mmCIF file of C-alpha atoms in Angstrom:
data_model
loop_
_atom_site.group_PDB
_atom_site.id
_atom_site.type_symbol
_atom_site.label_atom_id
_atom_site.label_comp_id
_atom_site.label_asym_id
_atom_site.label_seq_id
_atom_site.Cartn_x
_atom_site.Cartn_y
_atom_site.Cartn_z
ATOM 1 C CA UNK B 1 8.020 2.030 -28.544
ATOM 2 C CA UNK B 2 4.860 0.311 -27.283
ATOM 3 C CA UNK B 3 2.552 -0.760 -30.091
ATOM 4 C CA UNK B 4 -0.927 -2.217 -29.721
ATOM 5 C CA UNK B 5 -1.080 -5.437 -31.687
ATOM 6 C CA UNK B 6 -3.863 -5.610 -34.234
ATOM 7 C CA UNK B 7 -6.729 -7.954 -33.525
ATOM 8 C CA UNK B 8 -6.434 -11.351 -35.175
ATOM 9 C CA UNK B 9 -7.459 -14.875 -34.308
ATOM 10 C CA UNK B 10 -4.204 -15.784 -32.584
ATOM 11 C CA UNK B 11 -4.222 -12.643 -30.460
ATOM 12 C CA UNK B 12 -7.872 -13.068 -29.517
ATOM 13 C CA UNK B 13 -7.156 -16.677 -28.571
ATOM 14 C CA UNK B 14 -4.219 -15.554 -26.403
ATOM 15 C CA UNK B 15 -6.323 -12.862 -24.755
ATOM 16 C CA UNK B 16 -9.181 -15.276 -23.996
ATOM 17 C CA UNK B 17 -6.738 -17.824 -22.591
ATOM 18 C CA UNK B 18 -5.147 -15.146 -20.401
ATOM 19 C CA UNK B 19 -8.576 -13.975 -19.232
ATOM 20 C CA UNK B 20 -9.559 -17.489 -18.176
ATOM 21 C CA UNK B 21 -6.189 -18.145 -16.553
ATOM 22 C CA UNK B 22 -6.354 -14.934 -14.516
ATOM 23 C CA UNK B 23 -9.915 -15.623 -13.402
ATOM 24 C CA UNK B 24 -8.809 -19.038 -12.128
ATOM 25 C CA UNK B 25 -5.789 -17.403 -10.452
ATOM 26 C CA UNK B 26 -7.755 -14.622 -8.756
ATOM 27 C CA UNK B 27 -11.121 -16.339 -8.123
ATOM 28 C CA UNK B 28 -10.210 -20.004 -7.803
ATOM 29 C CA UNK B 29 -11.464 -22.489 -6.862
ATOM 30 C CA UNK B 30 -13.973 -21.623 -9.566
ATOM 31 C CA UNK B 31 -16.266 -23.551 -11.923
ATOM 32 C CA UNK B 32 -16.350 -23.390 -15.710
ATOM 33 C CA UNK B 33 -19.875 -21.971 -15.520
ATOM 34 C CA UNK B 34 -18.731 -19.128 -13.264
ATOM 35 C CA UNK B 35 -15.776 -18.408 -15.561
ATOM 36 C CA UNK B 36 -18.170 -18.142 -18.508
ATOM 37 C CA UNK B 37 -20.440 -15.798 -16.540
ATOM 38 C CA UNK B 38 -17.582 -13.515 -15.432
ATOM 39 C CA UNK B 39 -15.703 -13.511 -18.733
ATOM 40 C CA UNK B 40 -18.600 -13.282 -21.159
ATOM 41 C CA UNK B 41 -17.145 -16.192 -23.113
ATOM 42 C CA UNK B 42 -19.315 -19.083 -24.235
ATOM 43 C CA UNK B 43 -19.386 -22.328 -22.267
ATOM 44 C CA UNK B 44 -17.827 -24.090 -25.250
ATOM 45 C CA UNK B 45 -14.965 -21.602 -25.467
ATOM 46 C CA UNK B 46 -14.298 -21.839 -21.724
ATOM 47 C CA UNK B 47 -14.325 -25.639 -21.812
ATOM 48 C CA UNK B 48 -11.866 -25.655 -24.713
ATOM 49 C CA UNK B 49 -9.479 -23.221 -22.999
ATOM 50 C CA UNK B 50 -9.695 -25.000 -19.646
ATOM 51 C CA UNK B 51 -9.025 -28.330 -21.342
ATOM 52 C CA UNK B 52 -5.867 -26.911 -22.890
ATOM 53 C CA UNK B 53 -4.712 -25.428 -19.553
ATOM 54 C CA UNK B 54 -5.274 -28.773 -17.802
ATOM 55 C CA UNK B 55 -3.356 -30.571 -20.547
ATOM 56 C CA UNK B 56 -0.442 -28.138 -20.089
ATOM 57 C CA UNK B 57 -0.483 -28.760 -16.330
ATOM 58 C CA UNK B 58 -1.208 -25.129 -15.423
ATOM 59 C CA UNK B 59 -4.686 -25.836 -14.034
ATOM 60 C CA UNK B 60 -6.206 -28.800 -12.253
ATOM 61 C CA UNK B 61 -9.630 -29.900 -11.077
ATOM 62 C CA UNK B 62 -9.955 -30.124 -7.317
ATOM 63 C CA UNK B 63 -13.349 -31.682 -6.724
ATOM 64 C CA UNK B 64 -17.002 -30.750 -6.874
ATOM 65 C CA UNK B 65 -18.468 -27.498 -5.637
ATOM 66 C CA UNK B 66 -21.911 -26.604 -4.350
ATOM 67 C CA UNK B 67 -24.800 -27.146 -6.701
ATOM 68 C CA UNK B 68 -27.874 -24.952 -7.115
ATOM 69 C CA UNK B 69 -29.649 -27.871 -8.697
ATOM 70 C CA UNK B 70 -28.471 -30.672 -10.919
ATOM 71 C CA UNK B 71 -24.932 -31.899 -11.308
ATOM 72 C CA UNK B 72 -22.279 -30.450 -8.989
ATOM 73 C CA UNK B 73 -19.707 -28.346 -10.901
ATOM 74 C CA UNK B 74 -16.031 -29.309 -10.891
ATOM 75 C CA UNK B 75 -13.908 -26.552 -9.388
ATOM 76 C CA UNK B 76 -10.670 -25.362 -10.972
ATOM 77 C CA UNK B 77 -7.546 -23.817 -9.519
ATOM 78 C CA UNK B 78 -4.010 -23.006 -10.631
ATOM 79 C CA UNK B 79 -1.592 -25.905 -10.271
ATOM 80 C CA UNK B 80 0.986 -24.175 -8.089
ATOM 81 C CA UNK B 81 3.448 -27.011 -8.751
ATOM 82 C CA UNK B 82 3.394 -26.459 -12.518
ATOM 83 C CA UNK B 83 6.585 -24.433 -12.294
ATOM 84 C CA UNK B 84 8.880 -22.629 -9.880
ATOM 85 C CA UNK B 85 10.430 -19.189 -9.541
ATOM 86 C CA UNK B 86 13.471 -17.775 -7.779
ATOM 87 C CA UNK B 87 13.019 -14.420 -6.052
ATOM 88 C CA UNK B 88 16.142 -12.485 -5.056
ATOM 89 C CA UNK B 89 16.521 -9.505 -2.731
ATOM 90 C CA UNK B 90 19.807 -7.618 -3.123
ATOM 91 C CA UNK B 91 21.049 -5.354 -0.317
ATOM 92 C CA UNK B 92 24.402 -3.777 0.501
ATOM 93 C CA UNK B 93 25.157 -6.564 2.953
ATOM 94 C CA UNK B 94 23.605 -9.715 1.537
ATOM 95 C CA UNK B 95 21.733 -11.615 -1.158
ATOM 96 C CA UNK B 96 18.544 -13.366 -0.059
ATOM 97 C CA UNK B 97 17.126 -15.869 -2.533
ATOM 98 C CA UNK B 98 13.942 -17.915 -2.314
ATOM 99 C CA UNK B 99 12.595 -20.593 -4.609
ATOM 100 C CA UNK B 100 8.786 -20.485 -4.667
ATOM 101 C CA UNK B 101 5.925 -22.274 -6.378
ATOM 102 C CA UNK B 102 3.367 -20.479 -8.547
ATOM 103 C CA UNK B 103 1.425 -19.414 -5.450
ATOM 104 C CA UNK B 104 4.587 -17.726 -4.090
ATOM 105 C CA UNK B 105 4.941 -20.311 -1.307
ATOM 106 C CA UNK B 106 8.604 -20.512 -0.295
ATOM 107 C CA UNK B 107 10.179 -23.936 -0.901
ATOM 108 C CA UNK B 108 13.816 -23.032 -0.185
ATOM 109 C CA UNK B 109 15.339 -19.882 1.335
ATOM 110 C CA UNK B 110 18.932 -18.808 1.837
ATOM 111 C CA UNK B 111 20.876 -15.632 2.648
ATOM 112 C CA UNK B 112 24.547 -15.169 1.797
ATOM 113 C CA UNK B 113 26.689 -12.173 2.809
ATOM 114 C CA UNK B 114 28.165 -9.907 0.141
ATOM 115 C CA UNK B 115 31.260 -9.251 2.261
ATOM 116 C CA UNK B 116 31.657 -5.654 1.153
ATOM 117 C CA UNK B 117 31.546 -6.334 -2.590
ATOM 118 C CA UNK B 118 30.522 -3.304 -4.669
ATOM 119 C CA UNK B 119 31.910 -4.087 -8.126
ATOM 120 C CA UNK B 120 29.099 -4.782 -10.589
ATOM 121 C CA UNK B 121 30.660 -7.917 -12.047
ATOM 122 C CA UNK B 122 31.459 -9.359 -8.618
ATOM 123 C CA UNK B 123 27.915 -8.756 -7.367
ATOM 124 C CA UNK B 124 26.422 -10.320 -10.512
ATOM 125 C CA UNK B 125 28.667 -13.351 -9.994
ATOM 126 C CA UNK B 126 27.360 -13.614 -6.426
ATOM 127 C CA UNK B 127 23.725 -13.369 -7.583
ATOM 128 C CA UNK B 128 24.200 -16.117 -10.180
ATOM 129 C CA UNK B 129 25.852 -18.341 -7.570
ATOM 130 C CA UNK B 130 23.027 -17.668 -5.085
ATOM 131 C CA UNK B 131 20.341 -18.579 -7.630
ATOM 132 C CA UNK B 132 22.102 -21.766 -8.688
ATOM 133 C CA UNK B 133 22.697 -22.820 -5.075
ATOM 134 C CA UNK B 134 19.071 -22.160 -4.117
ATOM 135 C CA UNK B 135 17.773 -24.269 -7.007
ATOM 136 C CA UNK B 136 20.202 -27.083 -6.140
ATOM 137 C CA UNK B 137 19.252 -27.065 -2.445
ATOM 138 C CA UNK B 138 15.537 -27.074 -3.253
ATOM 139 C CA UNK B 139 15.779 -30.349 -5.141
ATOM 140 C CA UNK B 140 13.633 -28.898 -7.947
ATOM 141 C CA UNK B 141 14.604 -29.802 -11.504
ATOM 142 C CA UNK B 142 16.260 -26.633 -12.949
ATOM 143 C CA UNK B 143 14.229 -27.154 -16.132
ATOM 144 C CA UNK B 144 11.070 -26.400 -14.106
ATOM 145 C CA UNK B 145 12.321 -22.960 -12.993
ATOM 146 C CA UNK B 146 10.462 -20.431 -15.130
ATOM 147 C CA UNK B 147 12.347 -17.272 -14.238
ATOM 148 C CA UNK B 148 14.134 -15.108 -11.673
ATOM 149 C CA UNK B 149 12.815 -11.918 -10.079
ATOM 150 C CA UNK B 150 15.477 -9.588 -8.664
ATOM 151 C CA UNK B 151 14.607 -6.701 -6.353
ATOM 152 C CA UNK B 152 17.029 -3.940 -5.351
ATOM 153 C CA UNK B 153 16.938 -0.364 -4.100
ATOM 154 C CA UNK B 154 17.324 2.516 -6.536
ATOM 155 C CA UNK B 155 15.885 3.734 -9.818
ATOM 156 C CA UNK B 156 15.180 0.611 -11.846
ATOM 157 C CA UNK B 157 13.897 0.455 -15.413
ATOM 158 C CA UNK B 158 12.103 -2.869 -15.250
ATOM 159 C CA UNK B 159 11.097 -2.826 -18.927
ATOM 160 C CA UNK B 160 14.714 -3.317 -20.016
ATOM 161 C CA UNK B 161 16.177 -4.754 -16.802
ATOM 162 C CA UNK B 162 18.565 -1.863 -16.186
ATOM 163 C CA UNK B 163 19.452 -0.237 -12.859
ATOM 164 C CA UNK B 164 19.541 3.446 -13.754
ATOM 165 C CA UNK B 165 20.937 4.472 -10.378
ATOM 166 C CA UNK B 166 21.847 2.594 -7.211
ATOM 167 C CA UNK B 167 22.414 4.874 -4.193
ATOM 168 C CA UNK B 168 24.088 2.069 -2.231
ATOM 169 C CA UNK B 169 26.358 0.565 -4.914
ATOM 170 C CA UNK B 170 26.901 3.718 -6.962
ATOM 171 C CA UNK B 171 25.978 1.985 -10.252
ATOM 172 C CA UNK B 172 24.513 3.895 -13.169
ATOM 173 C CA UNK B 173 22.804 2.350 -16.208
ATOM 174 C CA UNK B 174 23.840 -1.173 -15.215
ATOM 175 C CA UNK B 175 22.207 -3.827 -17.495
ATOM 176 C CA UNK B 176 21.829 -6.355 -14.693
ATOM 177 C CA UNK B 177 18.902 -8.501 -15.864
ATOM 178 C CA UNK B 178 20.134 -9.177 -19.440
ATOM 179 C CA UNK B 179 23.599 -10.136 -18.182
ATOM 180 C CA UNK B 180 22.333 -12.544 -15.507
ATOM 181 C CA UNK B 181 19.681 -14.011 -17.830
ATOM 182 C CA UNK B 182 22.337 -14.836 -20.402
ATOM 183 C CA UNK B 183 24.363 -16.709 -17.799
ATOM 184 C CA UNK B 184 21.437 -18.574 -16.217
ATOM 185 C CA UNK B 185 19.630 -19.335 -19.455
ATOM 186 C CA UNK B 186 16.223 -18.308 -18.059
ATOM 187 C CA UNK B 187 14.303 -14.993 -18.022
ATOM 188 C CA UNK B 188 15.382 -12.516 -15.342
ATOM 189 C CA UNK B 189 13.195 -9.570 -14.324
ATOM 190 C CA UNK B 190 14.747 -6.642 -12.440
ATOM 191 C CA UNK B 191 12.581 -4.461 -10.228
ATOM 192 C CA UNK B 192 12.881 -1.864 -7.498
ATOM 193 C CA UNK B 193 12.641 -3.696 -4.177
ATOM 194 C CA UNK B 194 9.716 -1.641 -2.907
ATOM 195 C CA UNK B 195 7.939 -2.439 -6.164
ATOM 196 C CA UNK B 196 8.361 -6.144 -5.423
ATOM 197 C CA UNK B 197 6.591 -5.759 -2.064
ATOM 198 C CA UNK B 198 3.834 -3.739 -3.735
ATOM 199 C CA UNK B 199 3.290 -6.406 -6.383
ATOM 200 C CA UNK B 200 3.123 -9.048 -3.631
ATOM 201 C CA UNK B 201 0.586 -6.970 -1.687
ATOM 202 C CA UNK B 202 -1.507 -6.577 -4.824
ATOM 203 C CA UNK B 203 -1.439 -10.309 -5.551
ATOM 204 C CA UNK B 204 -1.663 -11.855 -2.102
ATOM 205 C CA UNK B 205 -1.764 -9.203 0.614
ATOM 206 C CA UNK B 206 -3.734 -6.284 1.984
ATOM 207 C CA UNK B 207 -3.730 -4.573 -1.417
ATOM 208 C CA UNK B 208 -5.668 -7.387 -3.114
ATOM 209 C CA UNK B 209 -8.784 -5.889 -4.741
ATOM 210 C CA UNK B 210 -7.877 -2.360 -3.497
ATOM 211 C CA UNK B 211 -7.873 0.180 -6.329
ATOM 212 C CA UNK B 212 -5.787 2.933 -4.716
ATOM 213 C CA UNK B 213 -3.007 2.154 -2.263
ATOM 214 C CA UNK B 214 0.592 2.960 -1.395
ATOM 215 C CA UNK B 215 3.298 0.731 0.066
ATOM 216 C CA UNK B 216 5.956 2.561 2.095
ATOM 217 C CA UNK B 217 9.124 0.898 3.325
ATOM 218 C CA UNK B 218 11.161 2.227 6.235
ATOM 219 C CA UNK B 219 14.618 0.982 7.120
ATOM 220 C CA UNK B 220 18.020 1.616 5.548
ATOM 221 C CA UNK B 221 16.139 4.009 3.298
ATOM 222 C CA UNK B 222 12.563 5.192 2.800
ATOM 223 C CA UNK B 223 10.658 4.314 -0.354
ATOM 224 C CA UNK B 224 7.109 4.272 -1.658
ATOM 225 C CA UNK B 225 5.315 2.579 -4.509
ATOM 226 C CA UNK B 226 1.907 3.423 -5.847
ATOM 227 C CA UNK B 227 -1.151 1.603 -7.209
ATOM 228 C CA UNK B 228 -3.716 3.842 -8.936
ATOM 229 C CA UNK B 229 -6.998 2.532 -10.368
ATOM 230 C CA UNK B 230 -5.719 -0.982 -9.718
ATOM 231 C CA UNK B 231 -2.661 -0.361 -11.895
ATOM 232 C CA UNK B 232 0.929 -0.286 -10.741
ATOM 233 C CA UNK B 233 2.390 3.176 -11.387
ATOM 234 C CA UNK B 234 6.087 3.208 -12.335
ATOM 235 C CA UNK B 235 6.758 6.605 -13.857
ATOM 236 C CA UNK B 236 8.824 7.210 -16.998
ATOM 237 C CA UNK B 237 11.917 5.154 -16.093
ATOM 238 C CA UNK B 238 10.619 3.321 -13.018
ATOM 239 C CA UNK B 239 11.474 6.070 -10.542
ATOM 240 C CA UNK B 240 7.998 6.972 -9.275
ATOM 241 C CA UNK B 241 7.645 6.917 -5.493
ATOM 242 C CA UNK B 242 11.048 8.094 -4.262
ATOM 243 C CA UNK B 243 9.397 9.333 -1.082
ATOM 244 C CA UNK B 244 12.653 9.282 0.869
ATOM 245 C CA UNK B 245 14.077 11.989 -1.363
ATOM 246 C CA UNK B 246 11.353 14.569 -0.911
ATOM 247 C CA UNK B 247 13.283 17.622 0.369
ATOM 248 C CA UNK B 248 11.794 18.781 3.673
ATOM 249 C CA UNK B 249 14.519 20.913 5.306
ATOM 250 C CA UNK B 250 16.596 23.413 3.375
ATOM 251 C CA UNK B 251 20.313 22.913 4.120
ATOM 252 C CA UNK B 252 19.339 19.950 6.310
ATOM 253 C CA UNK B 253 21.429 16.853 7.041
ATOM 254 C CA UNK B 254 23.202 15.235 4.063
ATOM 255 C CA UNK B 255 21.466 12.357 2.290
ATOM 256 C CA UNK B 256 23.011 9.353 0.506
ATOM 257 C CA UNK B 257 21.602 10.734 -2.748
ATOM 258 C CA UNK B 258 24.034 13.660 -2.512
ATOM 259 C CA UNK B 259 21.444 16.264 -1.571
ATOM 260 C CA UNK B 260 20.431 17.710 1.794
ATOM 261 C CA UNK B 261 17.337 17.709 3.970
ATOM 262 C CA UNK B 262 15.635 14.701 2.347
ATOM 263 C CA UNK B 263 13.044 12.769 4.353
ATOM 264 C CA UNK B 264 15.422 9.781 4.365
ATOM 265 C CA UNK B 265 18.176 11.883 5.978
ATOM 266 C CA UNK B 266 15.715 12.912 8.705
ATOM 267 C CA UNK B 267 13.687 9.788 9.440
ATOM 268 C CA UNK B 268 15.388 6.567 8.249
ATOM 269 C CA UNK B 269 16.952 4.028 10.609
ATOM 270 C CA UNK B 270 20.504 5.309 9.960
ATOM 271 C CA UNK B 271 19.293 8.883 10.583
ATOM 272 C CA UNK B 272 18.032 7.896 14.051
ATOM 273 C CA UNK B 273 21.340 6.179 14.845
ATOM 274 C CA UNK B 274 23.318 9.180 13.605
ATOM 275 C CA UNK B 275 21.220 11.544 15.712
ATOM 276 C CA UNK B 276 21.697 9.319 18.777
ATOM 277 C CA UNK B 277 25.475 9.312 18.356
ATOM 278 C CA UNK B 278 25.503 13.082 17.942
ATOM 279 C CA UNK B 279 23.489 13.487 21.166
ATOM 280 C CA UNK B 280 25.841 11.145 23.029
ATOM 281 C CA UNK B 281 28.846 13.157 21.778
ATOM 282 C CA UNK B 282 27.182 16.321 23.101
ATOM 283 C CA UNK B 283 26.897 14.703 26.510
ATOM 284 C CA UNK B 284 23.104 14.435 26.628
ATOM 285 C CA UNK B 285 21.969 12.092 29.424
ATOM 286 C CA UNK B 286 20.955 8.743 27.930
ATOM 287 C CA UNK B 287 21.459 5.068 28.614
ATOM 288 C CA UNK B 288 22.476 4.759 24.948
ATOM 289 C CA UNK B 289 25.930 6.000 25.989
ATOM 290 C CA UNK B 290 26.470 2.584 27.598
ATOM 291 C CA UNK B 291 24.941 0.572 24.730
ATOM 292 C CA UNK B 292 27.550 -0.153 22.076
ATOM 293 C CA UNK B 293 27.137 -0.377 19.222
ATOM 294 C CA UNK B 294 24.330 2.148 18.909
ATOM 295 C CA UNK B 295 21.741 0.578 16.575
ATOM 296 C CA UNK B 296 18.045 1.054 15.942
ATOM 297 C CA UNK B 297 17.386 -1.971 18.144
ATOM 298 C CA UNK B 298 19.378 -0.319 20.943
ATOM 299 C CA UNK B 299 17.380 2.898 20.550
ATOM 300 C CA UNK B 300 14.098 0.945 20.689
ATOM 301 C CA UNK B 301 15.263 -0.992 23.763
ATOM 302 C CA UNK B 302 16.241 2.273 25.470
ATOM 303 C CA UNK B 303 12.854 3.791 24.647
ATOM 304 C CA UNK B 304 11.112 0.753 26.134
ATOM 305 C CA UNK B 305 13.219 1.222 29.272
ATOM 306 C CA UNK B 306 12.121 4.853 29.640
ATOM 307 C CA UNK B 307 15.018 6.707 28.005
ATOM 308 C CA UNK B 308 13.782 10.177 27.044
ATOM 309 C CA UNK B 309 16.320 10.776 24.279
ATOM 310 C CA UNK B 310 15.484 7.481 22.575
ATOM 311 C CA UNK B 311 11.768 8.210 22.748
ATOM 312 C CA UNK B 312 12.309 11.712 21.386
ATOM 313 C CA UNK B 313 14.373 10.476 18.438
ATOM 314 C CA UNK B 314 11.853 7.799 17.458
ATOM 315 C CA UNK B 315 8.958 10.260 17.766
ATOM 316 C CA UNK B 316 10.761 12.828 15.599
ATOM 317 C CA UNK B 317 11.404 10.165 12.968
ATOM 318 C CA UNK B 318 7.712 9.234 13.031
ATOM 319 C CA UNK B 319 6.591 12.845 12.686
ATOM 320 C CA UNK B 320 8.824 13.465 9.671
ATOM 321 C CA UNK B 321 7.603 10.215 8.142
ATOM 322 C CA UNK B 322 3.997 11.268 8.759
ATOM 323 C CA UNK B 323 4.608 14.590 7.008
ATOM 324 C CA UNK B 324 6.013 12.751 3.999
ATOM 325 C CA UNK B 325 3.067 10.371 3.894
ATOM 326 C CA UNK B 326 0.625 13.286 4.235
ATOM 327 C CA UNK B 327 2.140 14.764 1.079
ATOM 328 C CA UNK B 328 1.363 11.507 -0.754
ATOM 329 C CA UNK B 329 -2.143 11.441 0.710
ATOM 330 C CA UNK B 330 -2.776 14.992 -0.488
ATOM 331 C CA UNK B 331 -1.579 14.143 -4.003
ATOM 332 C CA UNK B 332 -2.959 10.615 -4.441
ATOM 333 C CA UNK B 333 -5.885 10.260 -1.997
ATOM 334 C CA UNK B 334 -5.303 6.503 -1.475
ATOM 335 C CA UNK B 335 -7.663 4.131 0.329
ATOM 336 C CA UNK B 336 -4.818 2.259 2.010
ATOM 337 C CA UNK B 337 -1.249 2.904 3.170
ATOM 338 C CA UNK B 338 0.880 -0.128 4.044
ATOM 339 C CA UNK B 339 4.058 0.635 6.008
ATOM 340 C CA UNK B 340 6.627 -2.141 5.944
ATOM 341 C CA UNK B 341 10.362 -2.805 6.089
ATOM 342 C CA UNK B 342 12.985 -3.438 8.761
ATOM 343 C CA UNK B 343 12.195 -0.166 10.536
ATOM 344 C CA UNK B 344 8.730 -1.419 11.515
ATOM 345 C CA UNK B 345 10.342 -3.005 14.591
ATOM 346 C CA UNK B 346 10.496 0.484 16.144
ATOM 347 C CA UNK B 347 6.796 0.055 16.931
ATOM 348 C CA UNK B 348 4.474 2.668 18.344
ATOM 349 C CA UNK B 349 7.299 4.901 19.576
ATOM 350 C CA UNK B 350 7.705 5.730 15.885
ATOM 351 C CA UNK B 351 4.302 5.042 14.363
ATOM 352 C CA UNK B 352 2.067 6.692 16.945
ATOM 353 C CA UNK B 353 3.610 10.118 16.100
ATOM 354 C CA UNK B 354 3.506 9.173 12.406
ATOM 355 C CA UNK B 355 -0.273 8.687 12.517
ATOM 356 C CA UNK B 356 -0.725 11.967 14.387
ATOM 357 C CA UNK B 357 1.357 13.817 11.784
ATOM 358 C CA UNK B 358 -0.638 12.330 8.912
ATOM 359 C CA UNK B 359 -3.876 13.541 10.481
ATOM 360 C CA UNK B 360 -2.366 16.965 11.195
ATOM 361 C CA UNK B 361 -0.957 17.559 7.699
ATOM 362 C CA UNK B 362 -3.363 15.743 5.348
ATOM 363 C CA UNK B 363 -5.859 17.987 3.584
ATOM 364 C CA UNK B 364 -9.276 18.191 5.210
ATOM 365 C CA UNK B 365 -11.071 14.847 5.000
ATOM 366 C CA UNK B 366 -8.482 12.972 2.949
ATOM 367 C CA UNK B 367 -7.160 10.984 5.922
ATOM 368 C CA UNK B 368 -10.523 10.416 7.618
ATOM 369 C CA UNK B 369 -11.153 7.000 6.064
ATOM 370 C CA UNK B 370 -7.529 6.190 5.294
ATOM 371 C CA UNK B 371 -6.583 2.661 6.372
ATOM 372 C CA UNK B 372 -2.993 2.511 7.688
ATOM 373 C CA UNK B 373 -1.465 -0.940 8.179
ATOM 374 C CA UNK B 374 1.928 -1.558 9.775
ATOM 375 C CA UNK B 375 3.327 -4.817 8.425
ATOM 376 C CA UNK B 376 6.773 -6.312 9.197
ATOM 377 C CA UNK B 377 8.831 -7.499 6.234
ATOM 378 C CA UNK B 378 11.656 -9.974 6.732
ATOM 379 C CA UNK B 379 14.046 -11.425 4.169
ATOM 380 C CA UNK B 380 11.505 -14.059 3.129
ATOM 381 C CA UNK B 381 8.857 -11.404 2.435
ATOM 382 C CA UNK B 382 11.219 -9.390 0.237
ATOM 383 C CA UNK B 383 12.321 -12.462 -1.740
ATOM 384 C CA UNK B 384 8.721 -13.658 -2.108
ATOM 385 C CA UNK B 385 7.874 -10.224 -3.459
ATOM 386 C CA UNK B 386 10.642 -10.550 -6.051
ATOM 387 C CA UNK B 387 9.164 -13.898 -7.109
ATOM 388 C CA UNK B 388 5.815 -12.149 -7.615
ATOM 389 C CA UNK B 389 7.456 -9.973 -10.282
ATOM 390 C CA UNK B 390 7.880 -13.110 -12.396
ATOM 391 C CA UNK B 391 4.329 -14.219 -11.609
ATOM 392 C CA UNK B 392 3.120 -10.849 -12.871
ATOM 393 C CA UNK B 393 4.936 -11.444 -16.142
ATOM 394 C CA UNK B 394 3.534 -14.958 -16.487
ATOM 395 C CA UNK B 395 -0.037 -13.717 -16.120
ATOM 396 C CA UNK B 396 0.358 -10.484 -18.072
ATOM 397 C CA UNK B 397 -2.229 -9.954 -20.863
ATOM 398 C CA UNK B 398 -0.732 -10.398 -24.365
ATOM 399 C CA UNK B 399 -2.120 -7.095 -25.675
ATOM 400 C CA UNK B 400 1.057 -4.993 -25.735
ATOM 401 C CA UNK B 401 4.303 -5.759 -27.480
ATOM 402 C CA UNK B 402 7.602 -3.955 -26.996
ATOM 403 C CA UNK B 403 9.309 -3.186 -30.329
#
């Protein structure tokens, strides 16, 4: 149950401190006078809070700013070396872990293969080992690591750190975060991997200061995460935004989720590869027949070289993707759509038809001013996004308490 804590002096103090800290985080470098103006707090209150934050090492003064007359104000910013975070991206094939500072700058990055492991305990062992190795290689004192953010595909209940369903590992109701936190001795926050990218976009990327936007990832699967009125929308158990599992074709191709005709089964990277192999088996003329193994990169290379089948498959994927996005546009009316993930490397052969399909299927006027950004996301981006989950917790207002 979520219960609003009653106002008292300690809570008000915490809230004011959080307000000042977030203003320095989002607006810094910033002066005490500007903080007072934006927050509505008195100059004395701001000075007291800032003094405490400087004493704790969370904030530092970085020199004088411009003056409108009189003494130049000292500017404040977050001390990004005050602590460190480990962000982890878990996939079927590998664990990517990155140690970052409080500005999500990557200090140390590593990727280790999973070597076909699927057992929950074995994968948790591998995650713990990856985190410990990353901290050791970074040279950072483990005592300065404030937490671990872990991103993975599937339905994730971030409030309790439980993976409700993993389509790739087959886990159900796996209490991953509590188990790993107990072993590492530091807080661990579990989140859907697309959520981690969305949080990173909201903090540092194209979604900063955008009230309504959607992040869509295309690759092994297709996912979407949603920001509405500046707030991250999770749904009841963290499952909001399963765009890849919108059913589009009755009795269509089978999907990893166990159903048929999902967008993911029609337009993901594996769907393109499967369709290419089927066409080759039928004897369709294509240079892909001589390109083993058939991968998305091979399909893209063939399209670049003029192969009609490759171009047709990528365009079909883009059109299905555009139809799925148009559904979101019609429901949510976002200002911005960010498309990211490994599948972005397919380029305009995929995304040109996607844009056309969005315009064709979005309700009248809803896509006219829609900003669509195609942004690659490598391992470092995913891991940095996972680190941002911890940053979000560190800067979360102390108004709500889980009981």
